[in-house]
Amino acid sequence: MFSRDELEQAFAHFQSEVVKAAATPDWDLFANLFTADASYYEHAYGRFQGRDQISAWARRTMSSFPGSAMPGFPVAWHVVDTDRGWVVCEIRNVMLDPGDGSVHEASNITILHYAGDNQWSYEEDVYNPQKFLDMVRAWALVAHAHGTLSEEGRQWLAKYGGGVPQ
């Protein structure tokens, strides 16, 4: 069992490392938040076992569109279960400004199990993939209209977003 203070401090550390990982971008900072044998369940991408698989997935996902167009993942709220060592939170996945100042985001619920020493043994991300797809498509259309959509974003829009407007 862990105290509320330890869980809150570990979760604050988790959040600060995610901020650093997104800013650098060095997603090994994120992977290093997990124990060597951690389990990660991402509902659209699958299950990952161990820090190495978590790291490979995070680097691949966050260095390609649309992850590469998400500069921040602020926490909207969180709850702590001190009896079981769980933290459950809502993560806002916020896109870059597409050029008109509008905010485009979709949230997920993240479930974390604490293992001690600022490390987590489990993470699960729960969300509606269609909501994310719709949000990214809407963002890409606005970015395209303002000339800020990357070539990779244009390719994504052509393949998954219903096409690039003329």
PDB file of C-alpha atoms in Angstrom:
ATOM      1  CA  MET A   1       0.000   0.000   0.000  1.00  0.00           C
ATOM      2  CA  PHE A   2       1.128   3.509  -0.799  1.00  0.00           C
ATOM      3  CA  SER A   3       0.170   6.747   0.885  1.00  0.00           C
ATOM      4  CA  ARG A   4      -1.925   9.355  -0.890  1.00  0.00           C
ATOM      5  CA  ASP A   5       1.074  11.706  -0.791  1.00  0.00           C
ATOM      6  CA  GLU A   6       3.314   9.173  -2.541  1.00  0.00           C
ATOM      7  CA  LEU A   7       0.690   8.427  -5.196  1.00  0.00           C
ATOM      8  CA  GLU A   8       0.033  12.135  -5.790  1.00  0.00           C
ATOM      9  CA  GLN A   9       3.769  12.874  -6.030  1.00  0.00           C
ATOM     10  CA  ALA A  10       4.338   9.937  -8.387  1.00  0.00           C
ATOM     11  CA  PHE A  11       1.451  11.089 -10.570  1.00  0.00           C
ATOM     12  CA  ALA A  12       2.821  14.658 -10.612  1.00  0.00           C
ATOM     13  CA  HIS A  13       6.180  13.188 -11.675  1.00  0.00           C
ATOM     14  CA  PHE A  14       4.402  11.167 -14.387  1.00  0.00           C
ATOM     15  CA  GLN A  15       2.787  14.325 -15.722  1.00  0.00           C
ATOM     16  CA  SER A  16       6.019  16.337 -15.698  1.00  0.00           C
ATOM     17  CA  GLU A  17       7.885  13.574 -17.575  1.00  0.00           C
ATOM     18  CA  VAL A  18       5.136  13.458 -20.225  1.00  0.00           C
ATOM     19  CA  VAL A  19       5.502  17.232 -20.668  1.00  0.00           C
ATOM     20  CA  LYS A  20       9.277  16.802 -21.120  1.00  0.00           C
ATOM     21  CA  ALA A  21       8.822  13.853 -23.490  1.00  0.00           C
ATOM     22  CA  ALA A  22       6.423  15.818 -25.694  1.00  0.00           C
ATOM     23  CA  ALA A  23       8.651  18.909 -25.716  1.00  0.00           C
ATOM     24  CA  THR A  24      11.954  17.223 -26.533  1.00  0.00           C
ATOM     25  CA  PRO A  25      10.585  14.781 -28.108  1.00  0.00           C
ATOM     26  CA  ASP A  26      12.238  11.971 -26.159  1.00  0.00           C
ATOM     27  CA  TRP A  27       9.602   9.320 -25.581  1.00  0.00           C
ATOM     28  CA  ASP A  28      12.047   7.135 -23.673  1.00  0.00           C
ATOM     29  CA  LEU A  29      11.362   9.560 -20.803  1.00  0.00           C
ATOM     30  CA  PHE A  30       7.787   8.302 -20.911  1.00  0.00           C
ATOM     31  CA  ALA A  31       8.772   4.637 -21.176  1.00  0.00           C
ATOM     32  CA  ASN A  32      11.146   5.009 -18.227  1.00  0.00           C
ATOM     33  CA  LEU A  33       8.132   5.777 -16.020  1.00  0.00           C
ATOM     34  CA  PHE A  34       7.285   2.067 -16.200  1.00  0.00           C
ATOM     35  CA  THR A  35       8.776  -1.000 -14.581  1.00  0.00           C
ATOM     36  CA  ALA A  36      10.844  -3.254 -16.846  1.00  0.00           C
ATOM     37  CA  ASP A  37       7.976  -5.775 -16.955  1.00  0.00           C
ATOM     38  CA  ALA A  38       5.057  -3.310 -17.137  1.00  0.00           C
ATOM     39  CA  SER A  39       1.907  -3.999 -19.143  1.00  0.00           C
ATOM     40  CA  TYR A  40       0.403  -1.320 -21.358  1.00  0.00           C
ATOM     41  CA  TYR A  41      -2.981  -1.702 -23.017  1.00  0.00           C
ATOM     42  CA  GLU A  42      -3.843   0.825 -25.693  1.00  0.00           C
ATOM     43  CA  HIS A  43      -7.259  -0.020 -27.117  1.00  0.00           C
ATOM     44  CA  ALA A  44      -6.529   0.960 -30.733  1.00  0.00           C
ATOM     45  CA  TYR A  45      -2.869  -0.162 -30.922  1.00  0.00           C
ATOM     46  CA  GLY A  46      -2.926  -3.264 -28.743  1.00  0.00           C
ATOM     47  CA  ARG A  47      -1.008  -4.594 -25.777  1.00  0.00           C
ATOM     48  CA  PHE A  48       2.644  -3.982 -25.007  1.00  0.00           C
ATOM     49  CA  GLN A  49       4.674  -5.930 -22.509  1.00  0.00           C
ATOM     50  CA  GLY A  50       7.748  -4.417 -20.939  1.00  0.00           C
ATOM     51  CA  ARG A  51       9.440  -1.049 -21.074  1.00  0.00           C
ATOM     52  CA  ASP A  52      11.143  -1.783 -24.412  1.00  0.00           C
ATOM     53  CA  GLN A  53       7.850  -2.435 -26.216  1.00  0.00           C
ATOM     54  CA  ILE A  54       6.260   0.600 -24.565  1.00  0.00           C
ATOM     55  CA  SER A  55       9.190   2.739 -25.681  1.00  0.00           C
ATOM     56  CA  ALA A  56       9.116   1.468 -29.272  1.00  0.00           C
ATOM     57  CA  TRP A  57       5.368   2.057 -29.519  1.00  0.00           C
ATOM     58  CA  ALA A  58       5.563   5.554 -27.982  1.00  0.00           C
ATOM     59  CA  ARG A  59       8.443   6.633 -30.244  1.00  0.00           C
ATOM     60  CA  ARG A  60       6.728   5.291 -33.370  1.00  0.00           C
ATOM     61  CA  THR A  61       3.292   6.699 -32.522  1.00  0.00           C
ATOM     62  CA  MET A  62       4.361  10.100 -31.260  1.00  0.00           C
ATOM     63  CA  SER A  63       6.866  10.777 -34.056  1.00  0.00           C
ATOM     64  CA  SER A  64       4.303  10.217 -36.815  1.00  0.00           C
ATOM     65  CA  PHE A  65       1.064  11.992 -37.660  1.00  0.00           C
ATOM     66  CA  PRO A  66      -1.240  12.607 -35.855  1.00  0.00           C
ATOM     67  CA  GLY A  67       0.792  12.052 -32.661  1.00  0.00           C
ATOM     68  CA  SER A  68       3.477  14.419 -33.933  1.00  0.00           C
ATOM     69  CA  ALA A  69       0.852  17.199 -34.089  1.00  0.00           C
ATOM     70  CA  MET A  70      -0.108  16.771 -30.411  1.00  0.00           C
ATOM     71  CA  PRO A  71       2.167  18.995 -28.333  1.00  0.00           C
ATOM     72  CA  GLY A  72       0.444  18.398 -25.025  1.00  0.00           C
ATOM     73  CA  PHE A  73      -1.482  15.956 -22.930  1.00  0.00           C
ATOM     74  CA  PRO A  74      -2.813  17.906 -19.960  1.00  0.00           C
ATOM     75  CA  VAL A  75      -4.756  16.106 -17.255  1.00  0.00           C
ATOM     76  CA  ALA A  76      -8.339  17.337 -16.842  1.00  0.00           C
ATOM     77  CA  TRP A  77      -8.926  15.478 -13.548  1.00  0.00           C
ATOM     78  CA  HIS A  78      -7.690  12.467 -11.615  1.00  0.00           C
ATOM     79  CA  VAL A  79      -8.706  10.245  -8.721  1.00  0.00           C
ATOM     80  CA  VAL A  80      -6.487   8.168  -6.454  1.00  0.00           C
ATOM     81  CA  ASP A  81      -7.321   4.779  -4.968  1.00  0.00           C
ATOM     82  CA  THR A  82      -4.892   4.463  -2.057  1.00  0.00           C
ATOM     83  CA  ASP A  83      -6.168   1.013  -1.064  1.00  0.00           C
ATOM     84  CA  ARG A  84      -5.165  -0.484  -4.420  1.00  0.00           C
ATOM     85  CA  GLY A  85      -2.495   1.893  -5.750  1.00  0.00           C
ATOM     86  CA  TRP A  86      -4.462   3.072  -8.786  1.00  0.00           C
ATOM     87  CA  VAL A  87      -4.688   6.498 -10.394  1.00  0.00           C
ATOM     88  CA  VAL A  88      -7.432   7.110 -12.943  1.00  0.00           C
ATOM     89  CA  CYS A  89      -7.453  10.300 -14.975  1.00  0.00           C
ATOM     90  CA  GLU A  90      -8.787  12.060 -18.045  1.00  0.00           C
ATOM     91  CA  ILE A  91      -6.030  13.003 -20.495  1.00  0.00           C
ATOM     92  CA  ARG A  92      -6.725  15.762 -22.994  1.00  0.00           C
ATOM     93  CA  ASN A  93      -5.013  15.051 -26.330  1.00  0.00           C
ATOM     94  CA  VAL A  94      -4.643  18.571 -27.722  1.00  0.00           C
ATOM     95  CA  MET A  95      -3.607  19.288 -31.311  1.00  0.00           C
ATOM     96  CA  LEU A  96      -1.344  22.139 -32.413  1.00  0.00           C
ATOM     97  CA  ASP A  97      -2.989  25.423 -33.330  1.00  0.00           C
ATOM     98  CA  PRO A  98      -4.108  24.771 -36.926  1.00  0.00           C
ATOM     99  CA  GLY A  99      -3.613  28.425 -37.834  1.00  0.00           C
ATOM    100  CA  ASP A 100      -6.817  30.078 -36.677  1.00  0.00           C
ATOM    101  CA  GLY A 101      -6.439  29.745 -32.899  1.00  0.00           C
ATOM    102  CA  SER A 102      -9.106  27.045 -32.611  1.00  0.00           C
ATOM    103  CA  VAL A 103      -8.659  24.209 -30.121  1.00  0.00           C
ATOM    104  CA  HIS A 104      -9.046  20.615 -31.293  1.00  0.00           C
ATOM    105  CA  GLU A 105      -8.835  17.817 -28.766  1.00  0.00           C
ATOM    106  CA  ALA A 106     -10.186  14.439 -27.751  1.00  0.00           C
ATOM    107  CA  SER A 107      -9.839  12.839 -24.347  1.00  0.00           C
ATOM    108  CA  ASN A 108      -9.052   9.405 -23.067  1.00  0.00           C
ATOM    109  CA  ILE A 109      -9.360   7.800 -19.664  1.00  0.00           C
ATOM    110  CA  THR A 110      -6.012   6.509 -18.421  1.00  0.00           C
ATOM    111  CA  ILE A 111      -5.765   3.876 -15.706  1.00  0.00           C
ATOM    112  CA  LEU A 112      -2.381   3.589 -13.952  1.00  0.00           C
ATOM    113  CA  HIS A 113      -1.222   1.064 -11.361  1.00  0.00           C
ATOM    114  CA  TYR A 114       1.610   2.246  -9.164  1.00  0.00           C
ATOM    115  CA  ALA A 115       4.577  -0.010  -8.409  1.00  0.00           C
ATOM    116  CA  GLY A 116       6.640   2.319  -6.200  1.00  0.00           C
ATOM    117  CA  ASP A 117       9.759   4.420  -6.790  1.00  0.00           C
ATOM    118  CA  ASN A 118       8.009   6.676  -9.348  1.00  0.00           C
ATOM    119  CA  GLN A 119       7.273   3.715 -11.608  1.00  0.00           C
ATOM    120  CA  TRP A 120       4.049   2.239 -12.889  1.00  0.00           C
ATOM    121  CA  SER A 121       3.402  -1.432 -13.608  1.00  0.00           C
ATOM    122  CA  TYR A 122       0.305  -0.948 -15.761  1.00  0.00           C
ATOM    123  CA  GLU A 123      -1.351   1.617 -17.985  1.00  0.00           C
ATOM    124  CA  GLU A 124      -4.551   1.336 -19.955  1.00  0.00           C
ATOM    125  CA  ASP A 125      -5.902   4.035 -22.260  1.00  0.00           C
ATOM    126  CA  VAL A 126      -9.643   3.895 -22.926  1.00  0.00           C
ATOM    127  CA  TYR A 127     -11.290   6.047 -25.575  1.00  0.00           C
ATOM    128  CA  ASN A 128     -13.491   6.109 -28.644  1.00  0.00           C
ATOM    129  CA  PRO A 129     -11.225   5.765 -31.735  1.00  0.00           C
ATOM    130  CA  GLN A 130     -13.953   7.203 -33.991  1.00  0.00           C
ATOM    131  CA  LYS A 131     -14.085  10.365 -31.891  1.00  0.00           C
ATOM    132  CA  PHE A 132     -10.303  10.722 -32.281  1.00  0.00           C
ATOM    133  CA  LEU A 133     -10.520  10.125 -36.029  1.00  0.00           C
ATOM    134  CA  ASP A 134     -13.263  12.737 -36.403  1.00  0.00           C
ATOM    135  CA  MET A 135     -11.325  15.262 -34.302  1.00  0.00           C
ATOM    136  CA  VAL A 136      -8.070  14.765 -36.230  1.00  0.00           C
ATOM    137  CA  ARG A 137      -9.900  15.019 -39.547  1.00  0.00           C
ATOM    138  CA  ALA A 138     -11.587  18.278 -38.483  1.00  0.00           C
ATOM    139  CA  TRP A 139      -8.240  19.656 -37.295  1.00  0.00           C
ATOM    140  CA  ALA A 140      -6.488  18.609 -40.525  1.00  0.00           C
ATOM    141  CA  LEU A 141      -9.116  20.347 -42.654  1.00  0.00           C
ATOM    142  CA  VAL A 142      -8.662  23.592 -40.700  1.00  0.00           C
ATOM    143  CA  ALA A 143      -4.862  23.263 -40.855  1.00  0.00           C
ATOM    144  CA  HIS A 144      -5.049  22.617 -44.605  1.00  0.00           C
ATOM    145  CA  ALA A 145      -7.227  25.714 -45.094  1.00  0.00           C
ATOM    146  CA  HIS A 146      -4.630  27.795 -43.210  1.00  0.00           C
ATOM    147  CA  GLY A 147      -1.583  26.279 -44.905  1.00  0.00           C
ATOM    148  CA  THR A 148      -0.222  24.677 -41.741  1.00  0.00           C
ATOM    149  CA  LEU A 149      -0.885  21.011 -42.533  1.00  0.00           C
ATOM    150  CA  SER A 150       2.353  19.049 -42.916  1.00  0.00           C
ATOM    151  CA  GLU A 151       2.948  16.775 -45.890  1.00  0.00           C
ATOM    152  CA  GLU A 152       2.546  13.786 -43.577  1.00  0.00           C
ATOM    153  CA  GLY A 153      -0.769  15.257 -42.419  1.00  0.00           C
ATOM    154  CA  ARG A 154      -1.867  15.691 -46.047  1.00  0.00           C
ATOM    155  CA  GLN A 155      -1.044  12.043 -46.716  1.00  0.00           C
ATOM    156  CA  TRP A 156      -3.007  10.991 -43.623  1.00  0.00           C
ATOM    157  CA  LEU A 157      -5.971  13.135 -44.666  1.00  0.00           C
ATOM    158  CA  ALA A 158      -5.905  11.615 -48.166  1.00  0.00           C
ATOM    159  CA  LYS A 159      -5.762   8.064 -46.794  1.00  0.00           C
ATOM    160  CA  TYR A 160      -7.890   8.151 -43.613  1.00  0.00           C
ATOM    161  CA  GLY A 161      -9.670  11.505 -43.542  1.00  0.00           C
ATOM    162  CA  GLY A 162     -11.814  11.375 -46.652  1.00  0.00           C
ATOM    163  CA  GLY A 163      -9.402  13.178 -48.964  1.00  0.00           C
ATOM    164  CA  VAL A 164      -7.623  16.495 -49.235  1.00  0.00           C
ATOM    165  CA  PRO A 165      -9.863  19.361 -50.398  1.00  0.00           C
ATOM    166  CA  GLN A 166      -8.815  21.179 -53.544  1.00  0.00           C
TER     167      GLN A 166
END
